[in-house]
PDB file of C-alpha atoms and ligand atoms in Angstrom:
ATOM      1  CA  MET A   1     124.035  87.597 133.887  1.00  0.00           C
ATOM      2  CA  LYS A   2     121.892  90.520 134.914  1.00  0.00           C
ATOM      3  CA  ILE A   3     124.049  93.287 136.912  1.00  0.00           C
ATOM      4  CA  MET A   4     122.380  96.531 138.287  1.00  0.00           C
ATOM      5  CA  ILE A   5     124.027  99.564 138.944  1.00  0.00           C
ATOM      6  CA  ILE A   6     122.918 101.786 141.511  1.00  0.00           C
ATOM      7  CA  ASN A   7     124.184 105.240 142.301  1.00  0.00           C
ATOM      8  CA  GLY A   8     123.209 107.525 144.903  1.00  0.00           C
ATOM      9  CA  PRO A   9     123.532 111.651 145.525  1.00  0.00           C
ATOM     10  CA  ASN A  10     125.606 113.749 143.393  1.00  0.00           C
ATOM     11  CA  LEU A  11     126.767 110.985 141.516  1.00  0.00           C
ATOM     12  CA  ASN A  12     124.640 112.476 138.226  1.00  0.00           C
ATOM     13  CA  LEU A  13     127.225 115.032 138.655  1.00  0.00           C
ATOM     14  CA  GLN A  14     130.165 112.509 138.456  1.00  0.00           C
ATOM     15  CA  GLY A  15     132.705 114.065 136.171  1.00  0.00           C
ATOM     16  CA  ILE A  16     132.116 117.422 136.965  1.00  0.00           C
ATOM     17  CA  ARG A  17     131.825 117.602 140.574  1.00  0.00           C
ATOM     18  CA  GLU A  18     135.568 118.069 142.686  1.00  0.00           C
ATOM     19  CA  PRO A  19     137.765 116.150 139.667  1.00  0.00           C
ATOM     20  CA  GLU A  20     140.596 116.338 141.680  1.00  0.00           C
ATOM     21  CA  ILE A  21     138.800 113.765 144.419  1.00  0.00           C
ATOM     22  CA  TYR A  22     136.268 112.008 141.990  1.00  0.00           C
ATOM     23  CA  GLY A  23     137.728 112.397 138.378  1.00  0.00           C
ATOM     24  CA  THR A  24     137.025 113.396 135.257  1.00  0.00           C
ATOM     25  CA  VAL A  25     135.504 110.465 133.210  1.00  0.00           C
ATOM     26  CA  ASN A  26     131.540 110.377 133.478  1.00  0.00           C
ATOM     27  CA  PHE A  27     128.823 107.854 133.815  1.00  0.00           C
ATOM     28  CA  THR A  28     127.634 108.265 130.175  1.00  0.00           C
ATOM     29  CA  ASP A  29     130.418 107.152 128.738  1.00  0.00           C
ATOM     30  CA  LEU A  30     131.128 105.106 132.259  1.00  0.00           C
ATOM     31  CA  LEU A  31     128.790 102.972 130.878  1.00  0.00           C
ATOM     32  CA  LYS A  32     128.778 102.818 127.245  1.00  0.00           C
ATOM     33  CA  GLU A  33     132.225 101.303 128.542  1.00  0.00           C
ATOM     34  CA  LEU A  34     131.167  98.541 130.617  1.00  0.00           C
ATOM     35  CA  GLN A  35     128.100  97.536 128.375  1.00  0.00           C
ATOM     36  CA  SER A  36     130.583  96.868 125.360  1.00  0.00           C
ATOM     37  CA  GLN A  37     132.958  95.170 127.657  1.00  0.00           C
ATOM     38  CA  PHE A  38     130.593  93.397 128.935  1.00  0.00           C
ATOM     39  CA  SER A  39     128.754  92.824 126.179  1.00  0.00           C
ATOM     40  CA  ALA A  40     127.352  88.844 127.192  1.00  0.00           C
ATOM     41  CA  HIS A  41     125.665  90.601 130.085  1.00  0.00           C
ATOM     42  CA  GLU A  42     123.246  93.156 131.175  1.00  0.00           C
ATOM     43  CA  ILE A  43     124.199  95.860 132.941  1.00  0.00           C
ATOM     44  CA  GLY A  44     121.468  98.344 134.048  1.00  0.00           C
ATOM     45  CA  TYR A  45     121.997 101.762 134.975  1.00  0.00           C
ATOM     46  CA  PHE A  46     119.905 104.020 137.516  1.00  0.00           C
ATOM     47  CA  GLN A  47     120.880 106.907 139.757  1.00  0.00           C
ATOM     48  CA  SER A  48     118.968 109.075 142.173  1.00  0.00           C
ATOM     49  CA  ASN A  49     119.341 111.941 144.768  1.00  0.00           C
ATOM     50  CA  VAL A  50     116.471 110.903 146.668  1.00  0.00           C
ATOM     51  CA  GLU A  51     116.762 107.788 149.639  1.00  0.00           C
ATOM     52  CA  GLY A  52     113.490 105.738 149.214  1.00  0.00           C
ATOM     53  CA  GLU A  53     114.062 105.861 145.401  1.00  0.00           C
ATOM     54  CA  ILE A  54     117.581 104.003 145.986  1.00  0.00           C
ATOM     55  CA  ILE A  55     115.780 102.035 148.573  1.00  0.00           C
ATOM     56  CA  ASN A  56     112.970 101.226 145.992  1.00  0.00           C
ATOM     57  CA  CYS A  57     115.408 100.238 143.709  1.00  0.00           C
ATOM     58  CA  LEU A  58     116.998  97.457 145.438  1.00  0.00           C
ATOM     59  CA  HIS A  59     113.518  95.795 146.399  1.00  0.00           C
ATOM     60  CA  GLU A  60     112.951  95.980 142.593  1.00  0.00           C
ATOM     61  CA  PHE A  61     115.867  94.088 141.417  1.00  0.00           C
ATOM     62  CA  GLY A  62     117.490  92.770 144.485  1.00  0.00           C
ATOM     63  CA  PHE A  63     115.391  89.836 143.985  1.00  0.00           C
ATOM     64  CA  SER A  64     115.871  88.832 140.157  1.00  0.00           C
ATOM     65  CA  PHE A  65     118.834  90.363 139.446  1.00  0.00           C
ATOM     66  CA  ASP A  66     122.615  88.485 140.072  1.00  0.00           C
ATOM     67  CA  GLY A  67     124.731  91.581 141.345  1.00  0.00           C
ATOM     68  CA  ILE A  68     124.195  94.857 142.517  1.00  0.00           C
ATOM     69  CA  VAL A  69     126.650  97.568 142.617  1.00  0.00           C
ATOM     70  CA  LEU A  70     126.032  99.981 144.653  1.00  0.00           C
ATOM     71  CA  ASN A  71     127.911 103.327 145.400  1.00  0.00           C
ATOM     72  CA  ALA A  72     125.258 104.797 147.688  1.00  0.00           C
ATOM     73  CA  GLY A  73     127.418 108.055 148.151  1.00  0.00           C
ATOM     74  CA  ALA A  74     126.941 109.951 151.703  1.00  0.00           C
ATOM     75  CA  TYR A  75     123.614 108.145 152.188  1.00  0.00           C
ATOM     76  CA  THR A  76     126.611 105.035 152.835  1.00  0.00           C
ATOM     77  CA  HIS A  77     127.459 107.157 155.847  1.00  0.00           C
ATOM     78  CA  THR A  78     124.178 108.171 157.499  1.00  0.00           C
ATOM     79  CA  SER A  79     121.618 105.646 155.528  1.00  0.00           C
ATOM     80  CA  ILE A  80     120.245 103.024 158.177  1.00  0.00           C
ATOM     81  CA  ALA A  81     117.124 101.966 155.801  1.00  0.00           C
ATOM     82  CA  ILE A  82     119.594 102.213 152.328  1.00  0.00           C
ATOM     83  CA  GLY A  83     121.379  99.164 154.820  1.00  0.00           C
ATOM     84  CA  ASP A  84     118.653  97.374 155.499  1.00  0.00           C
ATOM     85  CA  ALA A  85     117.447  96.859 152.472  1.00  0.00           C
ATOM     86  CA  VAL A  86     120.461  95.440 151.251  1.00  0.00           C
ATOM     87  CA  ALA A  87     120.038  92.872 154.231  1.00  0.00           C
ATOM     88  CA  ALA A  88     116.735  92.698 152.894  1.00  0.00           C
ATOM     89  CA  ILE A  89     117.124  91.887 149.290  1.00  0.00           C
ATOM     90  CA  THR A  90     118.780  88.105 148.465  1.00  0.00           C
ATOM     91  CA  THR A  91     120.821  89.898 145.368  1.00  0.00           C
ATOM     92  CA  PRO A  92     124.400  90.109 146.143  1.00  0.00           C
ATOM     93  CA  VAL A  93     125.446  93.558 146.843  1.00  0.00           C
ATOM     94  CA  VAL A  94     129.158  94.840 145.875  1.00  0.00           C
ATOM     95  CA  GLU A  95     129.667  98.122 147.551  1.00  0.00           C
ATOM     96  CA  VAL A  96     131.800 100.114 145.563  1.00  0.00           C
ATOM     97  CA  HIS A  97     133.304 104.114 146.610  1.00  0.00           C
ATOM     98  CA  LEU A  98     135.325 106.180 143.777  1.00  0.00           C
ATOM     99  CA  SER A  99     137.618 107.752 146.737  1.00  0.00           C
ATOM    100  CA  ASN A 100     139.557 106.103 149.302  1.00  0.00           C
ATOM    101  CA  LEU A 101     137.091 106.168 152.388  1.00  0.00           C
ATOM    102  CA  SER A 102     139.734 105.491 154.019  1.00  0.00           C
ATOM    103  CA  LYS A 103     142.247 108.450 153.353  1.00  0.00           C
ATOM    104  CA  ARG A 104     139.498 111.099 153.974  1.00  0.00           C
ATOM    105  CA  GLU A 105     136.842 112.853 156.547  1.00  0.00           C
ATOM    106  CA  ASP A 106     135.861 110.620 159.915  1.00  0.00           C
ATOM    107  CA  PHE A 107     132.437 110.646 159.204  1.00  0.00           C
ATOM    108  CA  ARG A 108     133.265 108.768 156.102  1.00  0.00           C
ATOM    109  CA  GLN A 109     134.809 105.532 157.394  1.00  0.00           C
ATOM    110  CA  ASN A 110     130.921 104.521 158.841  1.00  0.00           C
ATOM    111  CA  SER A 111     129.096 102.660 156.511  1.00  0.00           C
ATOM    112  CA  PHE A 112     125.832 101.290 157.035  1.00  0.00           C
ATOM    113  CA  ILE A 113     125.860  99.046 153.968  1.00  0.00           C
ATOM    114  CA  ALA A 114     129.040  97.176 154.656  1.00  0.00           C
ATOM    115  CA  PRO A 115     128.134  94.695 157.184  1.00  0.00           C
ATOM    116  CA  HIS A 116     125.394  93.214 154.481  1.00  0.00           C
ATOM    117  CA  ALA A 117     127.661  93.363 151.052  1.00  0.00           C
ATOM    118  CA  LYS A 118     129.713  90.893 149.460  1.00  0.00           C
ATOM    119  CA  GLY A 119     132.568  93.098 149.761  1.00  0.00           C
ATOM    120  CA  GLN A 120     133.756  96.692 148.704  1.00  0.00           C
ATOM    121  CA  ILE A 121     135.930  97.735 146.356  1.00  0.00           C
ATOM    122  CA  ILE A 122     137.028 101.334 147.309  1.00  0.00           C
ATOM    123  CA  GLY A 123     139.491 103.888 146.186  1.00  0.00           C
ATOM    124  CA  PHE A 124     140.308 102.511 141.950  1.00  0.00           C
ATOM    125  CA  GLY A 125     138.152 105.459 140.812  1.00  0.00           C
ATOM    126  CA  MET A 126     135.532 104.845 138.063  1.00  0.00           C
ATOM    127  CA  SER A 127     137.443 101.341 137.289  1.00  0.00           C
ATOM    128  CA  GLY A 128     135.842 100.481 140.993  1.00  0.00           C
ATOM    129  CA  TYR A 129     132.974  99.853 138.656  1.00  0.00           C
ATOM    130  CA  ALA A 130     134.573  97.449 136.342  1.00  0.00           C
ATOM    131  CA  LEU A 131     136.267  95.591 139.269  1.00  0.00           C
ATOM    132  CA  ALA A 132     132.783  94.836 141.235  1.00  0.00           C
ATOM    133  CA  ILE A 133     131.593  93.216 137.619  1.00  0.00           C
ATOM    134  CA  GLN A 134     134.128  91.123 137.424  1.00  0.00           C
ATOM    135  CA  ALA A 135     133.381  89.937 141.211  1.00  0.00           C
ATOM    136  CA  PHE A 136     130.476  88.148 140.116  1.00  0.00           C
ATOM    137  CA  LEU A 137     131.464  86.808 136.816  1.00  0.00           C
TER     138      LEU A 137
HETATM  139  C1  DQA B   1     131.906 108.593 147.625  1.00  0.00           C
HETATM  140  C2  DQA B   1     132.215 108.282 149.293  1.00  0.00           C
HETATM  141  C3  DQA B   1     131.495 109.062 149.873  1.00  0.00           C
HETATM  142  O1  DQA B   1     131.656 109.607 151.563  1.00  0.00           O
HETATM  143  C4  DQA B   1     130.486 110.688 148.787  1.00  0.00           C
HETATM  144  O2  DQA B   1     129.342 111.413 150.133  1.00  0.00           O
HETATM  145  C5  DQA B   1     130.367 110.442 147.670  1.00  0.00           C
HETATM  146  C6  DQA B   1     130.922 109.646 147.117  1.00  0.00           C
HETATM  147  C7  DQA B   1     132.998 107.789 146.742  1.00  0.00           C
HETATM  148  O3  DQA B   1     132.819 106.995 145.375  1.00  0.00           O
HETATM  149  O4  DQA B   1     134.062 108.116 147.017  1.00  0.00           O
HETATM  150  O5  DQA B   1     129.797 111.192 147.192  1.00  0.00           O
HETATM  151  O6  DQA B   1     130.424 107.623 147.495  1.00  0.00           O
END
């Protein structure tokens, strides 16, 4: 299977930003781990702090890959355009968040992605990415 992981804003700082909320593991290490755990599958990775680049990436992989794991960061709560892109593509999307959004601020309770996603995995830290990949297998 071909699975693409797409991360949104500030996730390039994962491992050093607010570790009490997001943990200390970074994506370089996680990606190595996922690629060895799911070695029979192709696992791609893209991160951007730019909304349009995330949309372009969804368009690029969203008609040929078997699954997309998307953590759109704060754009989750603000971006109708990313929600529309998830609705537009044919590849199923699993929405992932490291933190348990239900325990956090009111402005994090809305997701413009959720209505178009296959499902959500929230609050399991970096393990959420492996769980999301598992959901496609
Ligand atoms: C996040 C949750 C968002 O609210 C926040 O803006 C992030 C990270 C998470 O993975 O828990 O950047 O998507």
